[in-house]
Amino acid sequence: MTYNEETAYYRMINHLIAAHDFTFVRANEDLRVCWLERKRNGIVQMVRLTSRTFAWANHLKRDILKAASDIQQMTKGIFAKKVQIHNVYFGDQGPADEWSKLKKPMIIKSRRPIPMQTYYLDRDTYQSEMEKLFRHLKLSDSVSLVSDEERSDEKLEMEKSRLRSLLVQQQQADQAVFHRKKPLLVYVFIGISLLLFLIEVLLGGSTNSAVLIDLGAKYNPLILAENQWWRIITSMFLHIGALHLMTNMLSLYYLGTLTEQVFGHRRFFFVYLLGGIIGGLASFAFSQNLSAGASGAIFGLFGALLYFGTVYPKLFWRTIGNGLIVILLINLVISFAASHVIDVYAHLGGLIGGFASAMLVGMPGKKSLTARVGGALLSLVLIAGLLVYGLLGPVNTALHEGLKAEAAYKQDDYQMVIQHATGALDKGGSDAARLPLFYRGLAYSQTGELEKAIQDYDRLVRLTPEDPAVHYNLARILQINGQEEESLRHAKRAAELDSSNKQYQQLVQELSQ
């Protein structure tokens, strides 16, 4: 019985995969360098196996440093608190010169220090080095690394064939996870969004607030006043502007096709809608702004794929993990940086809602009652919590007062308008200030308090500079107050913003005479 380094190399790989639940991470083209990994008790054990004889210590040192560099890149996506690296060489003999220092453990500088132990199995040391490796890996068995010299070629081919078979099995299992179903519903959702966008354009434009409200955008005043909760769903399929539509549809195509392939049609449908609904409720609870778009549901797909990563962590980090996390972080940074135009609440709500809904429906072939119950409870808590906060929280409490001010204005009760509008402004922030300022300013103009009316509308113009009705009302109040030059400026702006409104045009002509 003799030691053949190549046969021993393949036999060790096959043994670790078959007997100890190590998974294949990657290898070079000729399979002479192979990476394996497993996780035990929160510790990630990575084993790098190399079949090569090093004649000189300097050559071995260069390869060890290359391994350390590779490890720095490979461990970026590993979030375990502890990572251990075992760098194992199989050679006919050791380097000719002094190399004992290279056997000492080294610390690789990464996000956190990573220890790496080097082993060199040659014809003199294979047994002791194997025992040390198994001891460090906490494996209780052993593997024979010697074979009959007369059948060494046959044994080598057998071990190679066995490894190829294991790798093919693992590759097929990975592909099965990512290709359960061909995407279908994602195209349906994209088609609905494109069709509704065409309708928006035909009715007056996708940036026209009146068109968006008529077609079902999320609009808190109508949700509260007329219980139009269906807007939480319909707003997912409307978009504000061509750029908004294009970016969302591209994101939906790439994330949606992947998610539908992983989760299947029914689970994808549920995750997309529930993630979008929770995102819409978050927007309702924390923002009074008119909003529309699929981004809440798209962030729900991010959440679902993160849940996939908790079920298949090795496959996740080996394939989509790093890229997905980077894209998600970039999108979150953009959301917060541009929160004045982006509905960041819908994004965050959709992200958490997508994770919860993925827990609820579960992964195909993975039956976990605990996860499903947890997903159901988390989804219910999110929906109930957002509804309660949305109805009783400061944003919509102030809106309630604003709606009362609107009702009082229609009844010509201007003192009650001022009372309710002032109460709304005291309770809410700038997001909730638009409606009460609009009606309080009108009420002040009716009671003769023109300076107060002008102050309210000056503030309102800063909040909603693109609202033609605000500019028109301010122009009328300024006209009454004798400030005709300033009145003309706002009248012209109203006419620019809505050139089809005859009232605005008439006021411009009247002030221009």
PDB file of C-alpha atoms in Angstrom, residues 223-462:
ATOM      1  CA  ILE A 223     -58.995  56.605   2.127  1.00  0.00           C
ATOM      2  CA  LEU A 224     -60.051  58.270   5.381  1.00  0.00           C
ATOM      3  CA  ALA A 225     -63.122  60.190   4.208  1.00  0.00           C
ATOM      4  CA  GLU A 226     -64.634  57.532   1.945  1.00  0.00           C
ATOM      5  CA  ASN A 227     -62.934  54.292   3.115  1.00  0.00           C
ATOM      6  CA  GLN A 228     -61.275  53.761  -0.272  1.00  0.00           C
ATOM      7  CA  TRP A 229     -58.823  51.165   1.043  1.00  0.00           C
ATOM      8  CA  TRP A 230     -58.618  49.539  -2.385  1.00  0.00           C
ATOM      9  CA  ARG A 231     -56.210  52.352  -3.289  1.00  0.00           C
ATOM     10  CA  ILE A 232     -53.489  50.513  -1.326  1.00  0.00           C
ATOM     11  CA  ILE A 233     -53.600  47.806  -4.036  1.00  0.00           C
ATOM     12  CA  THR A 234     -54.376  49.834  -7.163  1.00  0.00           C
ATOM     13  CA  SER A 235     -51.570  52.309  -6.433  1.00  0.00           C
ATOM     14  CA  MET A 236     -49.076  49.437  -6.916  1.00  0.00           C
ATOM     15  CA  PHE A 237     -49.814  49.407 -10.647  1.00  0.00           C
ATOM     16  CA  LEU A 238     -49.750  53.172 -11.332  1.00  0.00           C
ATOM     17  CA  HIS A 239     -46.609  55.211 -12.005  1.00  0.00           C
ATOM     18  CA  ILE A 240     -45.716  58.892 -11.954  1.00  0.00           C
ATOM     19  CA  GLY A 241     -43.698  59.702 -15.068  1.00  0.00           C
ATOM     20  CA  ALA A 242     -41.934  57.559 -17.680  1.00  0.00           C
ATOM     21  CA  LEU A 243     -38.661  57.326 -15.709  1.00  0.00           C
ATOM     22  CA  HIS A 244     -40.518  56.027 -12.645  1.00  0.00           C
ATOM     23  CA  LEU A 245     -42.221  53.388 -14.796  1.00  0.00           C
ATOM     24  CA  MET A 246     -39.028  52.347 -16.595  1.00  0.00           C
ATOM     25  CA  THR A 247     -36.895  51.931 -13.451  1.00  0.00           C
ATOM     26  CA  ASN A 248     -39.617  50.001 -11.643  1.00  0.00           C
ATOM     27  CA  MET A 249     -40.364  47.697 -14.580  1.00  0.00           C
ATOM     28  CA  LEU A 250     -36.667  46.887 -15.063  1.00  0.00           C
ATOM     29  CA  SER A 251     -36.358  46.109 -11.352  1.00  0.00           C
ATOM     30  CA  LEU A 252     -39.540  44.034 -11.440  1.00  0.00           C
ATOM     31  CA  TYR A 253     -38.304  42.092 -14.469  1.00  0.00           C
ATOM     32  CA  TYR A 254     -34.950  41.112 -12.955  1.00  0.00           C
ATOM     33  CA  LEU A 255     -36.049  40.574  -9.355  1.00  0.00           C
ATOM     34  CA  GLY A 256     -39.475  39.224 -10.299  1.00  0.00           C
ATOM     35  CA  THR A 257     -38.277  36.545 -12.711  1.00  0.00           C
ATOM     36  CA  LEU A 258     -35.751  35.300 -10.149  1.00  0.00           C
ATOM     37  CA  THR A 259     -38.268  35.320  -7.286  1.00  0.00           C
ATOM     38  CA  GLU A 260     -40.967  33.576  -9.317  1.00  0.00           C
ATOM     39  CA  GLN A 261     -38.491  30.897 -10.416  1.00  0.00           C
ATOM     40  CA  VAL A 262     -37.454  30.295  -6.793  1.00  0.00           C
ATOM     41  CA  PHE A 263     -40.872  30.489  -5.111  1.00  0.00           C
ATOM     42  CA  GLY A 264     -43.240  29.339  -7.875  1.00  0.00           C
ATOM     43  CA  HIS A 265     -46.305  31.099  -9.273  1.00  0.00           C
ATOM     44  CA  ARG A 266     -48.696  31.036  -6.302  1.00  0.00           C
ATOM     45  CA  ARG A 267     -46.118  31.948  -3.683  1.00  0.00           C
ATOM     46  CA  PHE A 268     -44.737  34.726  -5.881  1.00  0.00           C
ATOM     47  CA  PHE A 269     -48.256  36.152  -6.397  1.00  0.00           C
ATOM     48  CA  PHE A 270     -48.879  36.178  -2.641  1.00  0.00           C
ATOM     49  CA  VAL A 271     -45.463  37.637  -1.759  1.00  0.00           C
ATOM     50  CA  TYR A 272     -45.699  40.399  -4.372  1.00  0.00           C
ATOM     51  CA  LEU A 273     -49.191  41.510  -3.373  1.00  0.00           C
ATOM     52  CA  LEU A 274     -48.788  41.197   0.404  1.00  0.00           C
ATOM     53  CA  GLY A 275     -45.391  42.927   0.331  1.00  0.00           C
ATOM     54  CA  GLY A 276     -46.930  45.721  -1.751  1.00  0.00           C
ATOM     55  CA  ILE A 277     -49.943  46.014   0.559  1.00  0.00           C
ATOM     56  CA  ILE A 278     -47.771  46.298   3.668  1.00  0.00           C
ATOM     57  CA  GLY A 279     -45.610  48.858   1.854  1.00  0.00           C
ATOM     58  CA  GLY A 280     -48.751  50.808   0.929  1.00  0.00           C
ATOM     59  CA  LEU A 281     -50.014  50.724   4.514  1.00  0.00           C
ATOM     60  CA  ALA A 282     -46.632  52.005   5.723  1.00  0.00           C
ATOM     61  CA  SER A 283     -46.925  54.883   3.262  1.00  0.00           C
ATOM     62  CA  PHE A 284     -50.481  55.566   4.474  1.00  0.00           C
ATOM     63  CA  ALA A 285     -49.367  55.549   8.117  1.00  0.00           C
ATOM     64  CA  PHE A 286     -46.300  57.771   7.780  1.00  0.00           C
ATOM     65  CA  SER A 287     -46.862  59.984   4.733  1.00  0.00           C
ATOM     66  CA  GLN A 288     -49.789  62.081   3.562  1.00  0.00           C
ATOM     67  CA  ASN A 289     -48.285  62.509   0.105  1.00  0.00           C
ATOM     68  CA  LEU A 290     -50.089  61.305  -2.996  1.00  0.00           C
ATOM     69  CA  SER A 291     -48.125  58.224  -4.065  1.00  0.00           C
ATOM     70  CA  ALA A 292     -48.120  55.417  -6.605  1.00  0.00           C
ATOM     71  CA  GLY A 293     -45.716  52.805  -7.947  1.00  0.00           C
ATOM     72  CA  ALA A 294     -44.621  49.198  -7.721  1.00  0.00           C
ATOM     73  CA  SER A 295     -41.532  49.971  -5.630  1.00  0.00           C
ATOM     74  CA  GLY A 296     -43.090  48.823  -2.333  1.00  0.00           C
ATOM     75  CA  ALA A 297     -43.900  45.434  -3.880  1.00  0.00           C
ATOM     76  CA  ILE A 298     -40.459  45.309  -5.538  1.00  0.00           C
ATOM     77  CA  PHE A 299     -38.806  45.860  -2.167  1.00  0.00           C
ATOM     78  CA  GLY A 300     -41.043  43.021  -1.003  1.00  0.00           C
ATOM     79  CA  LEU A 301     -39.203  40.813  -3.513  1.00  0.00           C
ATOM     80  CA  PHE A 302     -35.912  41.899  -1.938  1.00  0.00           C
ATOM     81  CA  GLY A 303     -37.336  40.797   1.411  1.00  0.00           C
ATOM     82  CA  ALA A 304     -38.458  37.444  -0.024  1.00  0.00           C
ATOM     83  CA  LEU A 305     -35.005  36.750  -1.466  1.00  0.00           C
ATOM     84  CA  LEU A 306     -33.415  37.635   1.882  1.00  0.00           C
ATOM     85  CA  TYR A 307     -35.679  35.028   3.465  1.00  0.00           C
ATOM     86  CA  PHE A 308     -34.538  32.574   0.780  1.00  0.00           C
ATOM     87  CA  GLY A 309     -31.009  33.330   2.014  1.00  0.00           C
ATOM     88  CA  THR A 310     -31.933  32.201   5.526  1.00  0.00           C
ATOM     89  CA  VAL A 311     -33.270  28.883   4.207  1.00  0.00           C
ATOM     90  CA  TYR A 312     -30.426  28.221   1.738  1.00  0.00           C
ATOM     91  CA  PRO A 313     -27.546  30.292   3.188  1.00  0.00           C
ATOM     92  CA  LYS A 314     -24.708  28.466   1.390  1.00  0.00           C
ATOM     93  CA  LEU A 315     -26.413  28.566  -1.983  1.00  0.00           C
ATOM     94  CA  PHE A 316     -27.471  32.177  -1.422  1.00  0.00           C
ATOM     95  CA  TRP A 317     -23.950  33.466  -0.727  1.00  0.00           C
ATOM     96  CA  ARG A 318     -22.433  31.256  -3.402  1.00  0.00           C
ATOM     97  CA  THR A 319     -24.735  32.703  -6.072  1.00  0.00           C
ATOM     98  CA  ILE A 320     -26.841  35.864  -5.612  1.00  0.00           C
ATOM     99  CA  GLY A 321     -26.068  36.975  -2.043  1.00  0.00           C
ATOM    100  CA  ASN A 322     -23.349  39.578  -2.457  1.00  0.00           C
ATOM    101  CA  GLY A 323     -24.897  41.181  -5.525  1.00  0.00           C
ATOM    102  CA  LEU A 324     -28.364  41.305  -3.976  1.00  0.00           C
ATOM    103  CA  ILE A 325     -27.129  42.933  -0.759  1.00  0.00           C
ATOM    104  CA  VAL A 326     -25.157  45.572  -2.680  1.00  0.00           C
ATOM    105  CA  ILE A 327     -28.148  46.457  -4.905  1.00  0.00           C
ATOM    106  CA  LEU A 328     -30.469  46.589  -1.882  1.00  0.00           C
ATOM    107  CA  LEU A 329     -28.122  48.893   0.050  1.00  0.00           C
ATOM    108  CA  ILE A 330     -27.739  51.196  -2.960  1.00  0.00           C
ATOM    109  CA  ASN A 331     -31.527  51.417  -3.302  1.00  0.00           C
ATOM    110  CA  LEU A 332     -31.969  52.140   0.407  1.00  0.00           C
ATOM    111  CA  VAL A 333     -29.341  54.900   0.302  1.00  0.00           C
ATOM    112  CA  ILE A 334     -31.074  56.465  -2.720  1.00  0.00           C
ATOM    113  CA  SER A 335     -34.459  56.160  -0.970  1.00  0.00           C
ATOM    114  CA  PHE A 336     -33.277  58.020   2.134  1.00  0.00           C
ATOM    115  CA  ALA A 337     -31.215  60.569   0.186  1.00  0.00           C
ATOM    116  CA  ALA A 338     -34.202  61.473  -2.019  1.00  0.00           C
ATOM    117  CA  SER A 339     -36.953  60.951   0.555  1.00  0.00           C
ATOM    118  CA  HIS A 340     -38.544  64.257  -0.505  1.00  0.00           C
ATOM    119  CA  VAL A 341     -39.562  62.659  -3.819  1.00  0.00           C
ATOM    120  CA  ILE A 342     -39.301  58.915  -3.027  1.00  0.00           C
ATOM    121  CA  ASP A 343     -41.760  57.137  -0.731  1.00  0.00           C
ATOM    122  CA  VAL A 344     -39.154  55.654   1.608  1.00  0.00           C
ATOM    123  CA  TYR A 345     -41.875  54.377   3.968  1.00  0.00           C
ATOM    124  CA  ALA A 346     -43.366  52.214   1.212  1.00  0.00           C
ATOM    125  CA  HIS A 347     -39.885  50.831   0.474  1.00  0.00           C
ATOM    126  CA  LEU A 348     -39.148  49.907   4.090  1.00  0.00           C
ATOM    127  CA  GLY A 349     -42.641  48.528   4.661  1.00  0.00           C
ATOM    128  CA  GLY A 350     -42.413  46.458   1.475  1.00  0.00           C
ATOM    129  CA  LEU A 351     -38.986  45.089   2.436  1.00  0.00           C
ATOM    130  CA  ILE A 352     -40.166  43.868   5.852  1.00  0.00           C
ATOM    131  CA  GLY A 353     -43.542  42.790   4.454  1.00  0.00           C
ATOM    132  CA  GLY A 354     -41.886  40.739   1.713  1.00  0.00           C
ATOM    133  CA  PHE A 355     -39.725  38.930   4.259  1.00  0.00           C
ATOM    134  CA  ALA A 356     -42.782  38.227   6.443  1.00  0.00           C
ATOM    135  CA  SER A 357     -44.920  37.031   3.535  1.00  0.00           C
ATOM    136  CA  ALA A 358     -42.110  34.742   2.307  1.00  0.00           C
ATOM    137  CA  MET A 359     -41.940  33.222   5.794  1.00  0.00           C
ATOM    138  CA  LEU A 360     -45.693  32.743   5.682  1.00  0.00           C
ATOM    139  CA  VAL A 361     -45.816  30.937   2.324  1.00  0.00           C
ATOM    140  CA  GLY A 362     -42.533  29.106   2.903  1.00  0.00           C
ATOM    141  CA  MET A 363     -40.038  27.745   0.383  1.00  0.00           C
ATOM    142  CA  PRO A 364     -41.130  24.953  -1.980  1.00  0.00           C
ATOM    143  CA  GLY A 365     -40.082  21.603  -0.556  1.00  0.00           C
ATOM    144  CA  LYS A 366     -39.240  23.092   2.853  1.00  0.00           C
ATOM    145  CA  LYS A 367     -41.987  22.469   5.376  1.00  0.00           C
ATOM    146  CA  SER A 368     -41.444  24.537   8.509  1.00  0.00           C
ATOM    147  CA  LEU A 369     -44.532  25.106  10.623  1.00  0.00           C
ATOM    148  CA  THR A 370     -42.601  27.379  12.994  1.00  0.00           C
ATOM    149  CA  ALA A 371     -41.502  29.670  10.163  1.00  0.00           C
ATOM    150  CA  ARG A 372     -45.005  29.813   8.697  1.00  0.00           C
ATOM    151  CA  VAL A 373     -46.610  30.641  12.026  1.00  0.00           C
ATOM    152  CA  GLY A 374     -43.917  33.272  12.609  1.00  0.00           C
ATOM    153  CA  GLY A 375     -44.554  34.724   9.152  1.00  0.00           C
ATOM    154  CA  ALA A 376     -48.310  34.826   9.760  1.00  0.00           C
ATOM    155  CA  LEU A 377     -47.879  36.551  13.128  1.00  0.00           C
ATOM    156  CA  LEU A 378     -45.371  39.051  11.749  1.00  0.00           C
ATOM    157  CA  SER A 379     -47.654  39.859   8.795  1.00  0.00           C
ATOM    158  CA  LEU A 380     -50.659  40.356  11.084  1.00  0.00           C
ATOM    159  CA  VAL A 381     -48.676  42.537  13.483  1.00  0.00           C
ATOM    160  CA  LEU A 382     -47.409  44.668  10.587  1.00  0.00           C
ATOM    161  CA  ILE A 383     -50.868  45.102   9.034  1.00  0.00           C
ATOM    162  CA  ALA A 384     -52.651  45.751  12.338  1.00  0.00           C
ATOM    163  CA  GLY A 385     -49.897  48.013  13.667  1.00  0.00           C
ATOM    164  CA  LEU A 386     -49.746  50.126  10.513  1.00  0.00           C
ATOM    165  CA  LEU A 387     -53.539  50.425  10.373  1.00  0.00           C
ATOM    166  CA  VAL A 388     -53.800  51.526  14.007  1.00  0.00           C
ATOM    167  CA  TYR A 389     -50.887  53.949  13.757  1.00  0.00           C
ATOM    168  CA  GLY A 390     -52.171  55.197  10.422  1.00  0.00           C
ATOM    169  CA  LEU A 391     -55.604  55.972  11.845  1.00  0.00           C
ATOM    170  CA  LEU A 392     -54.458  57.334  15.207  1.00  0.00           C
ATOM    171  CA  GLY A 393     -50.958  58.641  14.455  1.00  0.00           C
ATOM    172  CA  PRO A 394     -50.017  62.299  13.908  1.00  0.00           C
ATOM    173  CA  VAL A 395     -50.082  62.291  10.088  1.00  0.00           C
ATOM    174  CA  ASN A 396     -53.680  61.197   9.661  1.00  0.00           C
ATOM    175  CA  THR A 397     -54.980  62.660  12.916  1.00  0.00           C
ATOM    176  CA  ALA A 398     -53.998  66.032  11.492  1.00  0.00           C
ATOM    177  CA  LEU A 399     -55.597  65.030   8.192  1.00  0.00           C
ATOM    178  CA  HIS A 400     -58.859  64.264  10.002  1.00  0.00           C
ATOM    179  CA  GLU A 401     -58.845  67.825  11.313  1.00  0.00           C
ATOM    180  CA  GLY A 402     -58.048  69.089   7.825  1.00  0.00           C
ATOM    181  CA  LEU A 403     -61.028  67.181   6.416  1.00  0.00           C
ATOM    182  CA  LYS A 404     -63.238  68.744   9.085  1.00  0.00           C
ATOM    183  CA  ALA A 405     -61.921  72.156   8.020  1.00  0.00           C
ATOM    184  CA  GLU A 406     -62.828  71.331   4.413  1.00  0.00           C
ATOM    185  CA  ALA A 407     -66.368  70.320   5.436  1.00  0.00           C
ATOM    186  CA  ALA A 408     -66.783  73.496   7.500  1.00  0.00           C
ATOM    187  CA  TYR A 409     -65.621  75.630   4.542  1.00  0.00           C
ATOM    188  CA  LYS A 410     -68.311  74.104   2.332  1.00  0.00           C
ATOM    189  CA  GLN A 411     -70.842  75.185   4.973  1.00  0.00           C
ATOM    190  CA  ASP A 412     -69.373  78.741   5.058  1.00  0.00           C
ATOM    191  CA  ASP A 413     -68.457  78.291   8.742  1.00  0.00           C
ATOM    192  CA  TYR A 414     -65.135  80.146   8.521  1.00  0.00           C
ATOM    193  CA  GLN A 415     -64.422  80.335  12.248  1.00  0.00           C
ATOM    194  CA  MET A 416     -64.786  76.545  12.492  1.00  0.00           C
ATOM    195  CA  VAL A 417     -62.517  76.192   9.464  1.00  0.00           C
ATOM    196  CA  ILE A 418     -59.829  78.219  11.243  1.00  0.00           C
ATOM    197  CA  GLN A 419     -60.284  76.208  14.443  1.00  0.00           C
ATOM    198  CA  HIS A 420     -59.986  72.770  12.777  1.00  0.00           C
ATOM    199  CA  ALA A 421     -57.184  73.833  10.438  1.00  0.00           C
ATOM    200  CA  THR A 422     -55.158  75.315  13.308  1.00  0.00           C
ATOM    201  CA  GLY A 423     -55.670  72.088  15.276  1.00  0.00           C
ATOM    202  CA  ALA A 424     -54.458  70.069  12.303  1.00  0.00           C
ATOM    203  CA  LEU A 425     -51.347  72.220  11.922  1.00  0.00           C
ATOM    204  CA  ASP A 426     -50.571  71.878  15.638  1.00  0.00           C
ATOM    205  CA  LYS A 427     -50.788  68.058  15.441  1.00  0.00           C
ATOM    206  CA  GLY A 428     -49.042  67.316  12.147  1.00  0.00           C
ATOM    207  CA  GLY A 429     -45.773  68.116  10.429  1.00  0.00           C
ATOM    208  CA  SER A 430     -45.178  69.594   6.987  1.00  0.00           C
ATOM    209  CA  ASP A 431     -46.585  66.491   5.262  1.00  0.00           C
ATOM    210  CA  ALA A 432     -49.958  67.107   6.907  1.00  0.00           C
ATOM    211  CA  ALA A 433     -49.945  70.912   6.492  1.00  0.00           C
ATOM    212  CA  ARG A 434     -51.214  71.256   2.926  1.00  0.00           C
ATOM    213  CA  LEU A 435     -54.948  70.689   3.363  1.00  0.00           C
ATOM    214  CA  PRO A 436     -55.401  72.802   6.533  1.00  0.00           C
ATOM    215  CA  LEU A 437     -53.276  75.649   5.095  1.00  0.00           C
ATOM    216  CA  PHE A 438     -55.337  75.592   1.903  1.00  0.00           C
ATOM    217  CA  TYR A 439     -58.664  76.023   3.707  1.00  0.00           C
ATOM    218  CA  ARG A 440     -57.457  78.229   6.556  1.00  0.00           C
ATOM    219  CA  GLY A 441     -55.996  80.660   4.025  1.00  0.00           C
ATOM    220  CA  LEU A 442     -59.324  80.795   2.199  1.00  0.00           C
ATOM    221  CA  ALA A 443     -61.184  81.248   5.497  1.00  0.00           C
ATOM    222  CA  TYR A 444     -58.895  84.125   6.508  1.00  0.00           C
ATOM    223  CA  SER A 445     -59.553  85.791   3.130  1.00  0.00           C
ATOM    224  CA  GLN A 446     -63.313  85.501   3.754  1.00  0.00           C
ATOM    225  CA  THR A 447     -63.056  87.016   7.250  1.00  0.00           C
ATOM    226  CA  GLY A 448     -60.938  89.901   5.970  1.00  0.00           C
ATOM    227  CA  GLU A 449     -57.662  88.755   7.611  1.00  0.00           C
ATOM    228  CA  LEU A 450     -55.755  89.076   4.348  1.00  0.00           C
ATOM    229  CA  GLU A 451     -52.225  89.202   5.797  1.00  0.00           C
ATOM    230  CA  LYS A 452     -52.820  85.893   7.596  1.00  0.00           C
ATOM    231  CA  ALA A 453     -54.279  84.425   4.392  1.00  0.00           C
ATOM    232  CA  ILE A 454     -51.204  85.534   2.428  1.00  0.00           C
ATOM    233  CA  GLN A 455     -48.880  84.036   5.069  1.00  0.00           C
ATOM    234  CA  ASP A 456     -50.684  80.668   4.838  1.00  0.00           C
ATOM    235  CA  TYR A 457     -50.539  80.622   1.037  1.00  0.00           C
ATOM    236  CA  ASP A 458     -46.904  81.757   0.914  1.00  0.00           C
ATOM    237  CA  ARG A 459     -46.120  78.765   3.109  1.00  0.00           C
ATOM    238  CA  LEU A 460     -48.311  76.533   0.941  1.00  0.00           C
ATOM    239  CA  VAL A 461     -46.519  77.647  -2.250  1.00  0.00           C
ATOM    240  CA  ARG A 462     -43.223  76.544  -0.695  1.00  0.00           C
TER     241      ARG A 462
END
